[in-house]
PDB file of C-alpha atoms in Angstrom:
ATOM      1  CA  UNK A   1      -0.595 -35.373  83.186  1.00 49.00           C
ATOM      2  CA  UNK A   2      -4.335 -35.834  84.253  1.00 47.00           C
ATOM      3  CA  UNK A   3      -6.671 -37.330  81.805  1.00 53.00           C
ATOM      4  CA  UNK A   4      -9.669 -35.505  80.577  1.00 55.00           C
ATOM      5  CA  UNK A   5     -12.290 -37.229  78.225  1.00 67.00           C
ATOM      6  CA  UNK A   6     -11.320 -40.701  76.775  1.00 83.00           C
ATOM      7  CA  UNK A   7      -9.905 -40.293  72.862  1.00 93.00           C
ATOM      8  CA  UNK A   8      -8.565 -43.008  70.578  1.00 96.00           C
ATOM      9  CA  UNK A   9      -4.801 -43.191  70.361  1.00 97.00           C
ATOM     10  CA  UNK A  10      -3.271 -40.130  68.649  1.00 98.00           C
ATOM     11  CA  UNK A  11       0.086 -39.772  67.191  1.00 98.00           C
ATOM     12  CA  UNK A  12       0.850 -35.926  66.689  1.00 98.00           C
ATOM     13  CA  UNK A  13       3.619 -34.611  64.530  1.00 98.00           C
ATOM     14  CA  UNK A  14       4.347 -30.868  64.446  1.00 98.00           C
ATOM     15  CA  UNK A  15       5.703 -29.630  60.998  1.00 98.00           C
ATOM     16  CA  UNK A  16       9.504 -29.330  60.721  1.00 98.00           C
ATOM     17  CA  UNK A  17      11.295 -26.005  61.111  1.00 98.00           C
ATOM     18  CA  UNK A  18      10.378 -23.429  58.671  1.00 98.00           C
ATOM     19  CA  UNK A  19      12.339 -20.320  57.311  1.00 98.00           C
ATOM     20  CA  UNK A  20      10.133 -18.230  59.330  1.00 97.00           C
ATOM     21  CA  UNK A  21      10.834 -20.400  62.574  1.00 97.00           C
ATOM     22  CA  UNK A  22      14.293 -19.673  62.090  1.00 96.00           C
ATOM     23  CA  UNK A  23      14.063 -16.085  62.067  1.00 95.00           C
ATOM     24  CA  UNK A  24      11.634 -15.998  64.749  1.00 94.00           C
ATOM     25  CA  UNK A  25       8.955 -14.740  62.829  1.00 97.00           C
ATOM     26  CA  UNK A  26       5.212 -15.535  63.613  1.00 97.00           C
ATOM     27  CA  UNK A  27       3.457 -17.522  60.859  1.00 97.00           C
ATOM     28  CA  UNK A  28       0.090 -18.131  62.143  1.00 97.00           C
ATOM     29  CA  UNK A  29      -1.884 -18.877  58.919  1.00 98.00           C
ATOM     30  CA  UNK A  30       0.574 -17.441  56.565  1.00 98.00           C
ATOM     31  CA  UNK A  31       3.025 -19.650  54.620  1.00 96.00           C
ATOM     32  CA  UNK A  32       6.690 -20.237  54.904  1.00 96.00           C
ATOM     33  CA  UNK A  33       8.521 -23.290  53.409  1.00 97.00           C
ATOM     34  CA  UNK A  34      10.657 -25.879  55.719  1.00 98.00           C
ATOM     35  CA  UNK A  35      14.284 -24.921  56.043  1.00 98.00           C
ATOM     36  CA  UNK A  36      16.833 -27.601  55.432  1.00 98.00           C
ATOM     37  CA  UNK A  37      16.728 -28.404  59.280  1.00 98.00           C
ATOM     38  CA  UNK A  38      12.911 -28.767  58.796  1.00 98.00           C
ATOM     39  CA  UNK A  39      13.127 -31.167  56.103  1.00 98.00           C
ATOM     40  CA  UNK A  40      15.752 -33.204  58.482  1.00 98.00           C
ATOM     41  CA  UNK A  41      13.006 -33.139  61.063  1.00 98.00           C
ATOM     42  CA  UNK A  42      10.453 -34.600  58.709  1.00 98.00           C
ATOM     43  CA  UNK A  43      12.711 -37.142  57.637  1.00 98.00           C
ATOM     44  CA  UNK A  44      13.406 -38.037  61.404  1.00 98.00           C
ATOM     45  CA  UNK A  45       9.700 -38.501  61.958  1.00 98.00           C
ATOM     46  CA  UNK A  46       9.518 -40.738  58.752  1.00 98.00           C
ATOM     47  CA  UNK A  47      11.919 -43.068  60.490  1.00 97.00           C
ATOM     48  CA  UNK A  48       9.586 -43.223  63.349  1.00 98.00           C
ATOM     49  CA  UNK A  49       6.270 -43.644  61.330  1.00 98.00           C
ATOM     50  CA  UNK A  50       7.004 -46.920  59.567  1.00 95.00           C
ATOM     51  CA  UNK A  51       5.557 -49.178  62.381  1.00 97.00           C
ATOM     52  CA  UNK A  52       2.878 -46.783  63.081  1.00 98.00           C
ATOM     53  CA  UNK A  53       1.717 -46.721  59.582  1.00 98.00           C
ATOM     54  CA  UNK A  54       1.708 -50.279  59.370  1.00 97.00           C
ATOM     55  CA  UNK A  55      -1.164 -50.205  61.990  1.00 96.00           C
ATOM     56  CA  UNK A  56      -3.410 -48.673  59.388  1.00 96.00           C
ATOM     57  CA  UNK A  57      -4.199 -45.341  61.329  1.00 98.00           C
ATOM     58  CA  UNK A  58      -6.339 -42.643  59.808  1.00 98.00           C
ATOM     59  CA  UNK A  59      -4.122 -39.623  58.986  1.00 98.00           C
ATOM     60  CA  UNK A  60      -5.241 -35.965  58.935  1.00 98.00           C
ATOM     61  CA  UNK A  61      -3.141 -32.940  57.804  1.00 98.00           C
ATOM     62  CA  UNK A  62      -3.390 -29.303  58.192  1.00 98.00           C
ATOM     63  CA  UNK A  63      -3.981 -27.390  54.968  1.00 98.00           C
ATOM     64  CA  UNK A  64      -1.063 -24.990  55.658  1.00 98.00           C
ATOM     65  CA  UNK A  65       2.086 -25.531  53.236  1.00 98.00           C
ATOM     66  CA  UNK A  66       4.414 -26.548  55.972  1.00 98.00           C
ATOM     67  CA  UNK A  67       2.306 -29.215  57.331  1.00 98.00           C
ATOM     68  CA  UNK A  68       1.715 -30.710  53.986  1.00 98.00           C
ATOM     69  CA  UNK A  69       5.329 -30.819  53.046  1.00 98.00           C
ATOM     70  CA  UNK A  70       6.127 -32.491  56.454  1.00 98.00           C
ATOM     71  CA  UNK A  71       3.308 -34.908  55.779  1.00 98.00           C
ATOM     72  CA  UNK A  72       4.525 -35.833  52.375  1.00 98.00           C
ATOM     73  CA  UNK A  73       7.961 -36.744  53.635  1.00 98.00           C
ATOM     74  CA  UNK A  74       6.994 -38.323  57.191  1.00 98.00           C
ATOM     75  CA  UNK A  75       3.990 -40.220  55.898  1.00 98.00           C
ATOM     76  CA  UNK A  76       5.382 -41.200  52.452  1.00 96.00           C
ATOM     77  CA  UNK A  77       2.873 -42.622  50.095  1.00 95.00           C
ATOM     78  CA  UNK A  78       0.315 -42.990  53.044  1.00 96.00           C
ATOM     79  CA  UNK A  79      -2.948 -41.356  51.898  1.00 97.00           C
ATOM     80  CA  UNK A  80      -4.206 -38.583  54.253  1.00 98.00           C
ATOM     81  CA  UNK A  81      -7.154 -36.103  54.726  1.00 98.00           C
ATOM     82  CA  UNK A  82      -6.463 -32.314  54.786  1.00 98.00           C
ATOM     83  CA  UNK A  83      -8.819 -30.849  57.459  1.00 98.00           C
ATOM     84  CA  UNK A  84      -8.970 -26.973  57.889  1.00 98.00           C
ATOM     85  CA  UNK A  85      -9.448 -27.438  61.545  1.00 98.00           C
ATOM     86  CA  UNK A  86      -5.897 -28.325  61.894  1.00 98.00           C
ATOM     87  CA  UNK A  87      -4.651 -25.127  60.657  1.00 98.00           C
ATOM     88  CA  UNK A  88      -2.344 -23.030  63.398  1.00 98.00           C
ATOM     89  CA  UNK A  89      -4.013 -20.312  65.201  1.00 98.00           C
ATOM     90  CA  UNK A  90      -4.704 -17.234  63.114  1.00 98.00           C
ATOM     91  CA  UNK A  91      -2.715 -14.505  64.671  1.00 98.00           C
ATOM     92  CA  UNK A  92      -4.095 -11.459  63.310  1.00 98.00           C
ATOM     93  CA  UNK A  93      -1.910  -8.555  62.804  1.00 98.00           C
ATOM     94  CA  UNK A  94       1.273 -10.346  64.456  1.00 98.00           C
ATOM     95  CA  UNK A  95       1.503 -12.651  61.433  1.00 98.00           C
ATOM     96  CA  UNK A  96       4.543 -11.897  59.586  1.00 98.00           C
ATOM     97  CA  UNK A  97       6.141 -10.062  62.361  1.00 98.00           C
ATOM     98  CA  UNK A  98       9.028 -11.201  64.451  1.00 97.00           C
ATOM     99  CA  UNK A  99       8.678 -11.290  68.116  1.00 95.00           C
ATOM    100  CA  UNK A 100      10.919  -8.281  68.506  1.00 96.00           C
ATOM    101  CA  UNK A 101       8.622  -6.118  66.098  1.00 98.00           C
ATOM    102  CA  UNK A 102       5.510  -7.425  68.047  1.00 98.00           C
ATOM    103  CA  UNK A 103       7.331  -6.031  71.436  1.00 98.00           C
ATOM    104  CA  UNK A 104       8.171  -2.821  69.761  1.00 98.00           C
ATOM    105  CA  UNK A 105       4.717  -2.236  68.169  1.00 98.00           C
ATOM    106  CA  UNK A 106       2.544  -3.757  70.850  1.00 98.00           C
ATOM    107  CA  UNK A 107       4.431  -3.392  74.209  1.00 98.00           C
ATOM    108  CA  UNK A 108       1.587  -4.016  76.546  1.00 98.00           C
ATOM    109  CA  UNK A 109       0.267  -7.185  74.829  1.00 98.00           C
ATOM    110  CA  UNK A 110       3.671  -8.615  74.410  1.00 98.00           C
ATOM    111  CA  UNK A 111       4.667  -7.981  78.068  1.00 98.00           C
ATOM    112  CA  UNK A 112       1.473  -9.436  79.313  1.00 98.00           C
ATOM    113  CA  UNK A 113       1.811 -12.630  77.226  1.00 97.00           C
ATOM    114  CA  UNK A 114       5.388 -14.141  77.505  1.00 95.00           C
ATOM    115  CA  UNK A 115       4.345 -17.597  76.019  1.00 97.00           C
ATOM    116  CA  UNK A 116       3.618 -18.171  72.419  1.00 96.00           C
ATOM    117  CA  UNK A 117       0.140 -19.479  72.657  1.00 98.00           C
ATOM    118  CA  UNK A 118      -0.984 -16.624  74.788  1.00 97.00           C
ATOM    119  CA  UNK A 119       0.555 -14.014  72.658  1.00 98.00           C
ATOM    120  CA  UNK A 120      -0.610 -15.279  69.269  1.00 97.00           C
ATOM    121  CA  UNK A 121      -4.136 -15.591  70.874  1.00 98.00           C
ATOM    122  CA  UNK A 122      -4.052 -12.122  72.125  1.00 98.00           C
ATOM    123  CA  UNK A 123      -3.183 -10.750  68.628  1.00 98.00           C
ATOM    124  CA  UNK A 124      -5.618  -7.821  67.438  1.00 98.00           C
ATOM    125  CA  UNK A 125      -7.914  -9.232  64.582  1.00 98.00           C
ATOM    126  CA  UNK A 126      -6.731 -12.623  65.336  1.00 98.00           C
ATOM    127  CA  UNK A 127      -8.780 -15.850  65.978  1.00 98.00           C
ATOM    128  CA  UNK A 128      -8.475 -15.701  70.004  1.00 98.00           C
ATOM    129  CA  UNK A 129      -8.025 -18.712  72.260  1.00 98.00           C
ATOM    130  CA  UNK A 130     -11.838 -19.731  72.622  1.00 98.00           C
ATOM    131  CA  UNK A 131     -12.290 -20.116  68.941  1.00 98.00           C
ATOM    132  CA  UNK A 132      -8.987 -22.016  68.317  1.00 98.00           C
ATOM    133  CA  UNK A 133      -9.758 -24.429  71.210  1.00 98.00           C
ATOM    134  CA  UNK A 134     -13.364 -24.988  69.906  1.00 98.00           C
ATOM    135  CA  UNK A 135     -12.311 -25.930  66.641  1.00 98.00           C
ATOM    136  CA  UNK A 136      -9.488 -28.474  67.953  1.00 98.00           C
ATOM    137  CA  UNK A 137     -12.265 -29.884  70.271  1.00 97.00           C
ATOM    138  CA  UNK A 138     -14.628 -30.216  67.293  1.00 97.00           C
ATOM    139  CA  UNK A 139     -11.890 -32.080  65.486  1.00 98.00           C
ATOM    140  CA  UNK A 140     -11.242 -34.242  68.437  1.00 97.00           C
ATOM    141  CA  UNK A 141     -14.699 -35.214  69.332  1.00 95.00           C
ATOM    142  CA  UNK A 142     -15.079 -36.505  65.873  1.00 96.00           C
ATOM    143  CA  UNK A 143     -12.311 -39.260  66.192  1.00 97.00           C
ATOM    144  CA  UNK A 144     -13.377 -42.934  66.573  1.00 96.00           C
ATOM    145  CA  UNK A 145      -9.994 -44.711  65.654  1.00 97.00           C
ATOM    146  CA  UNK A 146      -6.338 -44.572  66.102  1.00 98.00           C
ATOM    147  CA  UNK A 147      -5.224 -41.294  64.161  1.00 98.00           C
ATOM    148  CA  UNK A 148      -2.070 -39.541  63.075  1.00 98.00           C
ATOM    149  CA  UNK A 149      -2.180 -35.779  63.004  1.00 98.00           C
ATOM    150  CA  UNK A 150       0.393 -33.495  61.257  1.00 98.00           C
ATOM    151  CA  UNK A 151      -0.298 -29.694  62.338  1.00 98.00           C
ATOM    152  CA  UNK A 152       1.255 -27.077  64.176  1.00 98.00           C
ATOM    153  CA  UNK A 153       2.943 -26.238  67.660  1.00 98.00           C
ATOM    154  CA  UNK A 154       0.354 -24.179  69.329  1.00 98.00           C
ATOM    155  CA  UNK A 155      -2.257 -26.702  67.829  1.00 98.00           C
ATOM    156  CA  UNK A 156      -0.504 -29.577  69.521  1.00 98.00           C
ATOM    157  CA  UNK A 157      -0.249 -27.689  72.818  1.00 98.00           C
ATOM    158  CA  UNK A 158      -4.111 -27.225  72.961  1.00 98.00           C
ATOM    159  CA  UNK A 159      -4.895 -30.462  71.386  1.00 98.00           C
ATOM    160  CA  UNK A 160      -2.579 -32.233  74.351  1.00 97.00           C
ATOM    161  CA  UNK A 161      -4.252 -29.792  76.777  1.00 96.00           C
ATOM    162  CA  UNK A 162      -7.655 -30.944  75.776  1.00 95.00           C
ATOM    163  CA  UNK A 163      -7.170 -34.350  75.813  1.00 95.00           C
ATOM    164  CA  UNK A 164      -5.275 -33.892  79.494  1.00 93.00           C
ATOM    165  CA  UNK A 165      -7.750 -31.590  80.944  1.00 94.00           C
ATOM    166  CA  UNK A 166      -4.969 -29.105  81.256  1.00 96.00           C
ATOM    167  CA  UNK A 167      -5.611 -25.218  82.093  1.00 97.00           C
ATOM    168  CA  UNK A 168      -4.833 -22.565  79.564  1.00 97.00           C
ATOM    169  CA  UNK A 169      -1.595 -21.669  81.536  1.00 97.00           C
ATOM    170  CA  UNK A 170      -0.640 -25.298  81.390  1.00 97.00           C
ATOM    171  CA  UNK A 171      -1.249 -25.706  77.778  1.00 98.00           C
ATOM    172  CA  UNK A 172       0.784 -22.399  77.025  1.00 97.00           C
ATOM    173  CA  UNK A 173       3.682 -23.956  78.949  1.00 97.00           C
ATOM    174  CA  UNK A 174       3.922 -27.474  77.226  1.00 97.00           C
ATOM    175  CA  UNK A 175       6.725 -28.191  74.731  1.00 96.00           C
ATOM    176  CA  UNK A 176       6.121 -28.477  71.280  1.00 93.00           C
ATOM    177  CA  UNK A 177       9.266 -30.011  69.646  1.00 96.00           C
ATOM    178  CA  UNK A 178       9.885 -30.567  65.960  1.00 97.00           C
ATOM    179  CA  UNK A 179      11.257 -33.837  64.647  1.00 98.00           C
ATOM    180  CA  UNK A 180       9.541 -36.154  66.983  1.00 98.00           C
ATOM    181  CA  UNK A 181       6.158 -37.710  67.548  1.00 98.00           C
ATOM    182  CA  UNK A 182       3.893 -37.384  70.517  1.00 98.00           C
ATOM    183  CA  UNK A 183       2.108 -40.536  70.981  1.00 98.00           C
ATOM    184  CA  UNK A 184      -1.057 -39.748  73.075  1.00 97.00           C
ATOM    185  CA  UNK A 185      -2.784 -42.956  74.560  1.00 95.00           C
ATOM    186  CA  UNK A 186      -3.918 -44.472  77.959  1.00 87.00           C
ATOM    187  CA  UNK A 187      -4.052 -41.058  79.729  1.00 81.00           C
ATOM    188  CA  UNK A 188      -0.387 -40.391  79.108  1.00 90.00           C
ATOM    189  CA  UNK A 189       2.088 -38.931  76.678  1.00 95.00           C
ATOM    190  CA  UNK A 190       5.144 -40.518  75.244  1.00 97.00           C
ATOM    191  CA  UNK A 191       7.463 -38.575  72.937  1.00 98.00           C
ATOM    192  CA  UNK A 192       9.188 -40.896  70.180  1.00 98.00           C
ATOM    193  CA  UNK A 193      12.398 -39.841  69.053  1.00 96.00           C
TER     194      UNK A 193
END
């Protein structure tokens, strides 16, 4: 990955799998609880977090329930700040629908946007990519110390894209795994498992 601006070290955790993730349903800013696998994902992250938390990083968490639930497991008793800028992309009329339902009801939008980042950001009445990227960049530019972030899949793709100066297409193609930690530092990315 190529480096963009310099930011402090960031450990990014995507929330564990939710019931809606398992169903292929678009959450956006709607709520869905962690599945049993999602709880396992958060427990895997907890096992990786001990040496990181010992370094005393700042911790920020999305206000959405799935991220809060993940943080309570993965961060244990570590205090954290809830920041609204960490919420997932607001996916407008697609929220609550499965990808198959979106394909049936909005075939042209669906066909033109095969990757989730682009699909969610193309949703009628949704947030759109520019506003989504702007709030992530706003959060990033305020960081001044090593930081743990617990948020969402698309949020993490854009976070990493902004840090590394990627195009929107490159951001949309990034993996956004659950149950791991993306360590972003020194112009590179390491996936901790």
